[in-house]
PDB file of C-alpha atoms and ligand atoms in Angstrom:
ATOM      1  CA  MET Z   1      -2.757  22.531  -0.810  1.00  0.00           C
ATOM      2  CA  SER Z   2      -6.170  21.881  -2.361  1.00  0.00           C
ATOM      3  CA  SER Z   3      -9.353  22.214  -0.312  1.00  0.00           C
ATOM      4  CA  PRO Z   4     -11.173  19.179   1.189  1.00  0.00           C
ATOM      5  CA  GLU Z   5     -13.972  19.810  -1.341  1.00  0.00           C
ATOM      6  CA  ALA Z   6     -11.468  19.468  -4.169  1.00  0.00           C
ATOM      7  CA  THR Z   7     -10.051  16.140  -2.918  1.00  0.00           C
ATOM      8  CA  GLY Z   8     -13.221  14.600  -1.437  1.00  0.00           C
ATOM      9  CA  ARG Z   9     -11.117  13.313   1.503  1.00  0.00           C
ATOM     10  CA  ASP Z  10     -11.466  14.015   5.231  1.00  0.00           C
ATOM     11  CA  PRO Z  11     -10.379  17.559   6.001  1.00  0.00           C
ATOM     12  CA  LEU Z  12      -6.933  18.476   7.253  1.00  0.00           C
ATOM     13  CA  PRO Z  13      -4.904  15.374   8.013  1.00  0.00           C
ATOM     14  CA  THR Z  14      -1.581  16.515   9.495  1.00  0.00           C
ATOM     15  CA  ARG Z  15       0.856  17.283   6.687  1.00  0.00           C
ATOM     16  CA  HIS Z  16       3.124  14.248   6.116  1.00  0.00           C
ATOM     17  CA  SER Z  17       1.056  12.140   8.524  1.00  0.00           C
ATOM     18  CA  VAL Z  18       0.486   8.480   7.662  1.00  0.00           C
ATOM     19  CA  ARG Z  19      -3.201   9.352   7.294  1.00  0.00           C
ATOM     20  CA  ALA Z  20      -2.415  11.864   4.555  1.00  0.00           C
ATOM     21  CA  SER Z  21      -0.863   9.036   2.493  1.00  0.00           C
ATOM     22  CA  GLN Z  22      -3.773   6.619   2.998  1.00  0.00           C
ATOM     23  CA  VAL Z  23      -5.403   5.031  -0.035  1.00  0.00           C
ATOM     24  CA  GLU Z  24      -8.526   2.884  -0.134  1.00  0.00           C
ATOM     25  CA  MET Z  25      -9.003   1.179  -3.471  1.00  0.00           C
ATOM     26  CA  THR Z  26     -12.051  -0.938  -4.278  1.00  0.00           C
ATOM     27  CA  GLU Z  27     -12.185  -3.452  -7.134  1.00  0.00           C
ATOM     28  CA  LEU Z  28     -14.793  -5.920  -8.398  1.00  0.00           C
ATOM     29  CA  VAL Z  29     -13.508  -9.427  -9.277  1.00  0.00           C
ATOM     30  CA  LEU Z  30     -14.617  -9.987 -12.876  1.00  0.00           C
ATOM     31  CA  PRO Z  31     -14.391 -13.233 -14.941  1.00  0.00           C
ATOM     32  CA  ASN Z  32     -11.253 -12.044 -16.741  1.00  0.00           C
ATOM     33  CA  ASP Z  33      -9.444 -11.705 -13.381  1.00  0.00           C
ATOM     34  CA  THR Z  34     -10.022 -15.345 -12.364  1.00  0.00           C
ATOM     35  CA  ASN Z  35      -8.756 -18.888 -12.976  1.00  0.00           C
ATOM     36  CA  GLN Z  36     -10.852 -21.901 -14.100  1.00  0.00           C
ATOM     37  CA  LEU Z  37     -12.211 -22.300 -10.526  1.00  0.00           C
ATOM     38  CA  GLY Z  38     -13.476 -18.728 -10.445  1.00  0.00           C
ATOM     39  CA  ASN Z  39     -10.782 -17.603  -7.994  1.00  0.00           C
ATOM     40  CA  LEU Z  40      -8.977 -14.269  -8.329  1.00  0.00           C
ATOM     41  CA  LEU Z  41      -5.543 -14.649  -9.975  1.00  0.00           C
ATOM     42  CA  GLY Z  42      -2.635 -13.901  -7.616  1.00  0.00           C
ATOM     43  CA  GLY Z  43      -0.936 -11.760 -10.261  1.00  0.00           C
ATOM     44  CA  LYS Z  44      -4.013  -9.575 -10.656  1.00  0.00           C
ATOM     45  CA  LEU Z  45      -4.192  -9.031  -6.892  1.00  0.00           C
ATOM     46  CA  MET Z  46      -0.448  -8.177  -6.801  1.00  0.00           C
ATOM     47  CA  HIS Z  47      -1.049  -5.606  -9.552  1.00  0.00           C
ATOM     48  CA  TRP Z  48      -3.792  -3.921  -7.498  1.00  0.00           C
ATOM     49  CA  MET Z  49      -1.578  -4.028  -4.376  1.00  0.00           C
ATOM     50  CA  ASP Z  50       1.294  -2.406  -6.302  1.00  0.00           C
ATOM     51  CA  ILE Z  51      -0.981   0.370  -7.603  1.00  0.00           C
ATOM     52  CA  ALA Z  52      -2.562   1.092  -4.186  1.00  0.00           C
ATOM     53  CA  MET Z  53       0.847   1.321  -2.476  1.00  0.00           C
ATOM     54  CA  ALA Z  54       2.410   3.337  -5.334  1.00  0.00           C
ATOM     55  CA  ILE Z  55      -0.387   5.906  -4.976  1.00  0.00           C
ATOM     56  CA  ALA Z  56       0.189   6.078  -1.192  1.00  0.00           C
ATOM     57  CA  ALA Z  57       3.939   6.623  -1.801  1.00  0.00           C
ATOM     58  CA  ALA Z  58       3.243   9.259  -4.466  1.00  0.00           C
ATOM     59  CA  ARG Z  59       0.653  10.983  -2.273  1.00  0.00           C
ATOM     60  CA  HIS Z  60       3.184  11.230   0.556  1.00  0.00           C
ATOM     61  CA  SER Z  61       6.188  12.305  -1.512  1.00  0.00           C
ATOM     62  CA  GLY Z  62       4.595  14.254  -4.362  1.00  0.00           C
ATOM     63  CA  LEU Z  63       6.935  12.290  -6.655  1.00  0.00           C
ATOM     64  CA  VAL Z  64       6.548   9.533  -9.216  1.00  0.00           C
ATOM     65  CA  CYS Z  65       7.325   6.404  -7.187  1.00  0.00           C
ATOM     66  CA  VAL Z  66       8.715   3.203  -8.692  1.00  0.00           C
ATOM     67  CA  THR Z  67       8.630  -0.231  -7.088  1.00  0.00           C
ATOM     68  CA  ALA Z  68      12.128  -1.165  -5.888  1.00  0.00           C
ATOM     69  CA  SER Z  69      11.266  -4.383  -4.047  1.00  0.00           C
ATOM     70  CA  VAL Z  70       8.398  -6.593  -2.971  1.00  0.00           C
ATOM     71  CA  ASP Z  71       8.451  -8.498   0.312  1.00  0.00           C
ATOM     72  CA  HIS Z  72       7.161 -12.042   0.722  1.00  0.00           C
ATOM     73  CA  ILE Z  73       3.406 -12.323  -0.009  1.00  0.00           C
ATOM     74  CA  ASP Z  74       1.124 -15.110   1.279  1.00  0.00           C
ATOM     75  CA  PHE Z  75      -2.416 -15.665   0.022  1.00  0.00           C
ATOM     76  CA  HIS Z  76      -4.438 -16.985   2.951  1.00  0.00           C
ATOM     77  CA  HIS Z  77      -7.926 -17.165   1.394  1.00  0.00           C
ATOM     78  CA  PRO Z  78      -9.198 -17.524  -2.176  1.00  0.00           C
ATOM     79  CA  VAL Z  79     -11.170 -14.527  -3.445  1.00  0.00           C
ATOM     80  CA  LYS Z  80     -14.146 -15.480  -5.606  1.00  0.00           C
ATOM     81  CA  GLN Z  81     -15.495 -13.969  -8.802  1.00  0.00           C
ATOM     82  CA  GLY Z  82     -18.180 -11.388  -7.927  1.00  0.00           C
ATOM     83  CA  GLN Z  83     -16.574 -10.470  -4.611  1.00  0.00           C
ATOM     84  CA  VAL Z  84     -15.319  -6.970  -3.929  1.00  0.00           C
ATOM     85  CA  VAL Z  85     -11.662  -6.472  -3.035  1.00  0.00           C
ATOM     86  CA  VAL Z  86     -10.826  -3.585  -0.708  1.00  0.00           C
ATOM     87  CA  LEU Z  87      -7.174  -2.526  -0.492  1.00  0.00           C
ATOM     88  CA  GLN Z  88      -6.016  -0.154   2.274  1.00  0.00           C
ATOM     89  CA  ALA Z  89      -2.514   1.210   1.715  1.00  0.00           C
ATOM     90  CA  SER Z  90      -0.308   3.778   3.443  1.00  0.00           C
ATOM     91  CA  VAL Z  91       3.342   4.724   3.894  1.00  0.00           C
ATOM     92  CA  ASN Z  92       4.942   3.100   6.952  1.00  0.00           C
ATOM     93  CA  ARG Z  93       8.321   4.836   6.978  1.00  0.00           C
ATOM     94  CA  VAL Z  94      10.620   6.897   4.786  1.00  0.00           C
ATOM     95  CA  PHE Z  95      14.305   5.975   4.681  1.00  0.00           C
ATOM     96  CA  ARG Z  96      15.760   8.676   2.386  1.00  0.00           C
ATOM     97  CA  THR Z  97      14.710   8.398  -1.252  1.00  0.00           C
ATOM     98  CA  SER Z  98      13.013   5.068  -0.570  1.00  0.00           C
ATOM     99  CA  MET Z  99      10.008   4.351   1.594  1.00  0.00           C
ATOM    100  CA  GLU Z 100       8.122   1.294   2.778  1.00  0.00           C
ATOM    101  CA  ALA Z 101       4.406   1.134   2.056  1.00  0.00           C
ATOM    102  CA  GLY Z 102       2.044  -1.499   3.371  1.00  0.00           C
ATOM    103  CA  VAL Z 103      -1.313  -2.777   2.189  1.00  0.00           C
ATOM    104  CA  LYS Z 104      -4.105  -4.738   3.859  1.00  0.00           C
ATOM    105  CA  VAL Z 105      -6.430  -6.603   1.541  1.00  0.00           C
ATOM    106  CA  PHE Z 106     -10.020  -7.604   2.335  1.00  0.00           C
ATOM    107  CA  ALA Z 107     -12.486  -9.687   0.317  1.00  0.00           C
ATOM    108  CA  GLU Z 108     -16.036  -8.445   0.769  1.00  0.00           C
ATOM    109  CA  ASP Z 109     -19.072 -10.540  -0.008  1.00  0.00           C
ATOM    110  CA  ILE Z 110     -21.803  -8.175  -1.137  1.00  0.00           C
ATOM    111  CA  ARG Z 111     -24.746 -10.516  -0.343  1.00  0.00           C
ATOM    112  CA  SER Z 112     -23.724 -11.454   3.213  1.00  0.00           C
ATOM    113  CA  GLY Z 113     -21.892  -8.180   3.914  1.00  0.00           C
ATOM    114  CA  THR Z 114     -18.932 -10.109   5.387  1.00  0.00           C
ATOM    115  CA  ARG Z 115     -15.365  -8.904   4.981  1.00  0.00           C
ATOM    116  CA  VAL Z 116     -12.389 -11.282   5.294  1.00  0.00           C
ATOM    117  CA  HIS Z 117      -8.774 -10.121   5.650  1.00  0.00           C
ATOM    118  CA  THR Z 118      -7.069 -12.112   2.881  1.00  0.00           C
ATOM    119  CA  ASN Z 119      -3.509 -10.833   3.073  1.00  0.00           C
ATOM    120  CA  SER Z 120      -1.098  -8.002   3.772  1.00  0.00           C
ATOM    121  CA  ALA Z 121       2.146  -7.013   2.069  1.00  0.00           C
ATOM    122  CA  TYR Z 122       4.993  -4.533   2.137  1.00  0.00           C
ATOM    123  CA  MET Z 123       6.770  -2.989  -0.813  1.00  0.00           C
ATOM    124  CA  THR Z 124       9.594  -0.469  -1.131  1.00  0.00           C
ATOM    125  CA  PHE Z 125       9.166   2.490  -3.472  1.00  0.00           C
ATOM    126  CA  VAL Z 126      11.721   5.066  -4.620  1.00  0.00           C
ATOM    127  CA  GLY Z 127      10.630   8.634  -5.393  1.00  0.00           C
ATOM    128  CA  LEU Z 128      12.059   9.986  -8.642  1.00  0.00           C
ATOM    129  CA  ASN Z 129      12.275  13.590  -9.778  1.00  0.00           C
ATOM    130  CA  GLU Z 130      11.447  14.740 -13.320  1.00  0.00           C
ATOM    131  CA  GLU Z 131      14.893  13.604 -14.518  1.00  0.00           C
ATOM    132  CA  GLY Z 132      14.280  10.118 -13.081  1.00  0.00           C
ATOM    133  CA  VAL Z 133      16.794  10.674 -10.238  1.00  0.00           C
ATOM    134  CA  PRO Z 134      16.052   9.201  -6.758  1.00  0.00           C
ATOM    135  CA  THR Z 135      14.947  12.118  -4.557  1.00  0.00           C
ATOM    136  CA  ALA Z 136      14.561  12.395  -0.762  1.00  0.00           C
ATOM    137  CA  SER Z 137      11.114  12.661   0.813  1.00  0.00           C
ATOM    138  CA  PRO Z 138      10.102  14.031   4.225  1.00  0.00           C
ATOM    139  CA  GLN Z 139       9.677  11.516   7.029  1.00  0.00           C
ATOM    140  CA  VAL Z 140       6.171  10.260   7.608  1.00  0.00           C
ATOM    141  CA  ILE Z 141       4.591  11.133  10.986  1.00  0.00           C
ATOM    142  CA  PRO Z 142       3.003   8.156  12.775  1.00  0.00           C
ATOM    143  CA  GLU Z 143       0.095   9.371  14.959  1.00  0.00           C
ATOM    144  CA  THR Z 144      -1.598   6.222  16.255  1.00  0.00           C
ATOM    145  CA  GLU Z 145      -0.193   3.224  18.159  1.00  0.00           C
ATOM    146  CA  GLU Z 146      -0.619   1.025  15.108  1.00  0.00           C
ATOM    147  CA  GLU Z 147       1.166   3.550  12.869  1.00  0.00           C
ATOM    148  CA  GLN Z 148       3.987   3.783  15.427  1.00  0.00           C
ATOM    149  CA  ARG Z 149       4.316  -0.036  15.509  1.00  0.00           C
ATOM    150  CA  ARG Z 150       4.471  -0.179  11.707  1.00  0.00           C
ATOM    151  CA  PHE Z 151       7.020   2.678  11.681  1.00  0.00           C
ATOM    152  CA  GLU Z 152       9.311   0.801  14.080  1.00  0.00           C
ATOM    153  CA  GLN Z 153       8.909  -2.580  12.413  1.00  0.00           C
ATOM    154  CA  ALA Z 154       9.602  -1.034   8.979  1.00  0.00           C
ATOM    155  CA  LEU Z 155      13.173  -0.247  10.047  1.00  0.00           C
ATOM    156  CA  ALA Z 156      13.782  -3.844  11.139  1.00  0.00           C
ATOM    157  CA  ARG Z 157      12.335  -5.077   7.847  1.00  0.00           C
ATOM    158  CA  ARG Z 158      14.594  -2.709   5.890  1.00  0.00           C
ATOM    159  CA  GLN Z 159      17.677  -3.991   7.765  1.00  0.00           C
ATOM    160  CA  LYS Z 160      16.684  -7.581   6.955  1.00  0.00           C
ATOM    161  CA  ARG Z 161      15.879  -6.695   3.314  1.00  0.00           C
ATOM    162  CA  MET Z 162      19.168  -4.915   2.676  1.00  0.00           C
ATOM    163  CA  GLY Z 163      21.180  -7.675   4.438  1.00  0.00           C
TER     164      GLY Z 163
HETATM  165  C1  COA Q 201      14.772   1.623  -7.705  1.00  0.00           C
HETATM  166  C2  COA Q 201      15.861   2.391  -8.447  1.00  0.00           C
HETATM  167  C3  COA Q 201      15.352   3.789  -8.778  1.00  0.00           C
HETATM  168  C4  COA Q 201      17.055   2.527  -7.489  1.00  0.00           C
HETATM  169  O1  COA Q 201      18.076   3.131  -8.235  1.00  0.00           O
HETATM  170  P1  COA Q 201      19.596   3.114  -7.728  1.00  0.00           P
HETATM  171  O2  COA Q 201      20.433   3.586  -8.828  1.00  0.00           O
HETATM  172  O3  COA Q 201      19.872   1.810  -7.040  1.00  0.00           O
HETATM  173  O4  COA Q 201      19.549   4.285  -6.699  1.00  0.00           O
HETATM  174  P2  COA Q 201      20.282   4.422  -5.310  1.00  0.00           P
HETATM  175  O5  COA Q 201      21.434   3.488  -5.163  1.00  0.00           O
HETATM  176  O6  COA Q 201      20.517   5.897  -5.148  1.00  0.00           O
HETATM  177  O7  COA Q 201      19.172   3.962  -4.284  1.00  0.00           O
HETATM  178  C5  COA Q 201      18.007   4.714  -4.128  1.00  0.00           C
HETATM  179  C6  COA Q 201      17.200   4.110  -3.018  1.00  0.00           C
HETATM  180  O8  COA Q 201      16.655   2.872  -3.467  1.00  0.00           O
HETATM  181  C7  COA Q 201      16.860   1.906  -2.462  1.00  0.00           C
HETATM  182  N1  COA Q 201      16.905   0.618  -3.118  1.00  0.00           N
HETATM  183  C8  COA Q 201      17.596   0.288  -4.220  1.00  0.00           C
HETATM  184  N2  COA Q 201      17.388  -1.002  -4.519  1.00  0.00           N
HETATM  185  C9  COA Q 201      16.550  -1.491  -3.580  1.00  0.00           C
HETATM  186  C10 COA Q 201      15.962  -2.755  -3.337  1.00  0.00           C
HETATM  187  N3  COA Q 201      16.204  -3.787  -4.115  1.00  0.00           N
HETATM  188  N4  COA Q 201      15.160  -2.894  -2.281  1.00  0.00           N
HETATM  189  C11 COA Q 201      14.888  -1.852  -1.460  1.00  0.00           C
HETATM  190  N5  COA Q 201      15.409  -0.612  -1.637  1.00  0.00           N
HETATM  191  C12 COA Q 201      16.235  -0.450  -2.685  1.00  0.00           C
HETATM  192  C13 COA Q 201      18.177   2.303  -1.833  1.00  0.00           C
HETATM  193  O9  COA Q 201      18.305   1.727  -0.551  1.00  0.00           O
HETATM  194  C14 COA Q 201      17.996   3.805  -1.767  1.00  0.00           C
HETATM  195  O10 COA Q 201      17.146   4.101  -0.671  1.00  0.00           O
HETATM  196  P3  COA Q 201      17.455   5.334   0.357  1.00  0.00           P
HETATM  197  O11 COA Q 201      17.743   6.549  -0.458  1.00  0.00           O
HETATM  198  O12 COA Q 201      16.162   5.484   1.112  1.00  0.00           O
HETATM  199  O13 COA Q 201      18.587   4.910   1.215  1.00  0.00           O
HETATM  200  C15 COA Q 201      16.332   1.680  -9.755  1.00  0.00           C
HETATM  201  O14 COA Q 201      16.887   0.422  -9.417  1.00  0.00           O
HETATM  202  C16 COA Q 201      15.194   1.479 -10.722  1.00  0.00           C
HETATM  203  O15 COA Q 201      14.819   2.385 -11.453  1.00  0.00           O
HETATM  204  N6  COA Q 201      14.629   0.262 -10.752  1.00  0.00           N
HETATM  205  C17 COA Q 201      13.516  -0.041 -11.618  1.00  0.00           C
HETATM  206  C18 COA Q 201      12.204   0.407 -10.948  1.00  0.00           C
HETATM  207  C19 COA Q 201      11.024  -0.092 -11.718  1.00  0.00           C
HETATM  208  O16 COA Q 201      10.954   0.070 -12.925  1.00  0.00           O
HETATM  209  N7  COA Q 201      10.092  -0.747 -11.023  1.00  0.00           N
HETATM  210  C20 COA Q 201       9.048  -1.466 -11.643  1.00  0.00           C
HETATM  211  C21 COA Q 201       9.588  -2.810 -11.980  1.00  0.00           C
HETATM  212  S1  COA Q 201       8.441  -3.833 -12.772  1.00  0.00           S
END
């Protein structure tokens, strides 16, 4: 394992903990990302969400992770050009070769310093080995109450998802 200096992250999260998978991604909403009203395009935000969660899944598993499914996504607040989007992603639960990741998205206004929670989403990723074959990953270890709640709810979501 590389040293904290090498990764720039907090030292020594428990191996396979949810915290070890955590990703915080920060993006600036530029004109090319917006519609005619200056609001962030939903597709652009979904792209960022996919990337943040795919990195969390890859960080946990050490594998290339592909998106297998996307749960329902609601957009509660428009995000304006010039705002900063902060995406916080982590792995909620591993099933076998697949795992559920979640992301919380915030829109930050640089001038006022306010941060609004705009939406959250869950996606399922599958870890692939170098031959492109689905490969099992170790279970994630929830350490906080919130992580434990997400871990439990992820199983119910999987059962609903898979019918
Ligand atoms: C995801 C993918 C690897 C699954 O392959 P597969 O041949 O169905 O593999 P398996 O049947 O062995 O299933 C592997 C895992 O994927 C899960 N899975 C497959 N389809 C799924 C779906 N629609 N939703 C959630 N999980 C799914 C299975 O439950 C299994 O999970 P488990 O091992 O934790 O129980 C394959 O469908 C694929 O490569 N899809 C394209 C991925 C991609 O390109 N994504 C970007 C799209 S733009």
